[in-house]
Amino acid sequence: NRPYSEKTAETIDEEVKKLIDSQYKRAKEILQKNRDGLNKLAELLLEREVIFSDDLEKIFGKRPWATEEPLPERPGPVPGKKQSAKSGDEKTPAEEEKVK
């Protein structure tokens, strides 16, 4: 049971479809525009198991939205997650409640 009319549901569906279609088209255009670079990247990955940002810059150039701010070395703990001794053993408060 929805808190809105069938007409509103149809409008939502139409708008979502428009968004998905336009972004699909945009993704295809980006991939086609960068086809040569993607082929070079694929060849490089076949040669070497690991590539670095310098390798990507040589192929695609600098990112137009690059920032001068340094990226954090390691993210801190995720809010809402309980830290535990074992990695991958973290639980959210809701998961902790289920255990009780």
XYZ file of C-alpha atoms in Angstrom:
100
model
C 0.000 0.000 0.000
C 1.532 3.289 -1.150
C 0.937 6.684 0.419
C 0.417 8.198 -3.074
C -1.898 7.770 -6.056
C -1.474 5.535 -9.079
C -0.959 8.650 -11.220
C 1.880 9.780 -8.946
C 3.391 6.286 -9.161
C 3.279 6.477 -12.974
C 4.931 9.909 -12.919
C 7.674 8.607 -10.616
C 8.243 5.594 -12.877
C 8.463 7.809 -15.977
C 10.958 10.185 -14.349
C 13.107 7.323 -13.060
C 13.114 5.758 -16.538
C 14.195 9.105 -18.054
C 17.058 9.371 -15.542
C 18.218 5.808 -16.160
C 18.025 6.189 -19.942
C 19.915 9.492 -19.965
C 22.664 8.189 -17.677
C 22.985 4.988 -19.716
C 23.429 7.124 -22.847
C 25.952 9.336 -21.029
C 27.950 6.298 -19.847
C 28.074 4.900 -23.399
C 29.274 8.253 -24.747
C 32.024 8.471 -22.112
C 33.178 4.924 -22.874
C 33.152 5.572 -26.637
C 35.013 8.864 -26.213
C 37.702 7.121 -24.141
C 37.846 3.904 -26.211
C 41.506 4.299 -27.227
C 42.591 4.991 -23.663
C 40.588 2.045 -22.358
C 42.256 -0.244 -24.906
C 45.687 1.032 -23.799
C 44.681 0.458 -20.174
C 43.591 -3.113 -20.967
C 46.929 -3.807 -22.687
C 48.845 -2.389 -19.725
C 46.855 -4.535 -17.296
C 47.693 -7.623 -19.351
C 51.384 -6.719 -19.070
C 51.400 -5.731 -15.407
C 49.264 -6.887 -12.520
C 49.370 -3.551 -10.708
C 49.054 -0.050 -12.119
C 49.305 3.304 -10.384
C 47.821 6.770 -10.777
C 50.860 7.835 -12.831
C 50.036 5.109 -15.345
C 46.457 6.347 -15.622
C 47.625 9.949 -16.055
C 49.915 8.888 -18.915
C 46.951 7.291 -20.687
C 44.067 9.645 -19.860
C 45.786 12.837 -18.696
C 45.164 14.673 -15.447
C 41.680 14.618 -13.999
C 39.864 17.865 -14.756
C 38.423 17.928 -11.244
C 41.645 16.982 -9.453
C 42.150 18.488 -6.026
C 45.356 19.742 -4.493
C 44.274 18.563 -1.058
C 46.046 15.388 0.069
C 43.823 12.369 0.478
C 43.679 10.754 3.912
C 46.052 7.820 4.260
C 43.572 5.595 6.034
C 39.924 6.209 6.818
C 38.859 6.282 10.437
C 36.242 4.002 11.928
C 32.854 3.967 10.240
C 30.212 5.759 12.339
C 27.675 3.343 13.760
C 30.066 0.392 13.563
C 31.376 -1.259 16.697
C 35.112 -1.921 16.612
C 36.135 -5.463 17.468
C 39.347 -7.398 17.759
C 38.721 -9.368 14.555
C 38.575 -7.639 11.195
C 35.263 -8.144 9.439
C 33.569 -8.925 12.739
C 32.099 -5.444 13.126
C 28.401 -5.052 13.891
C 26.039 -2.131 13.729
C 24.037 -1.229 16.842
C 20.956 -2.808 15.201
C 22.856 -6.068 14.677
C 23.992 -5.984 18.296
C 20.346 -5.696 19.409
C 19.427 -8.829 17.425
C 22.059 -10.809 19.331
C 20.629 -9.805 22.730
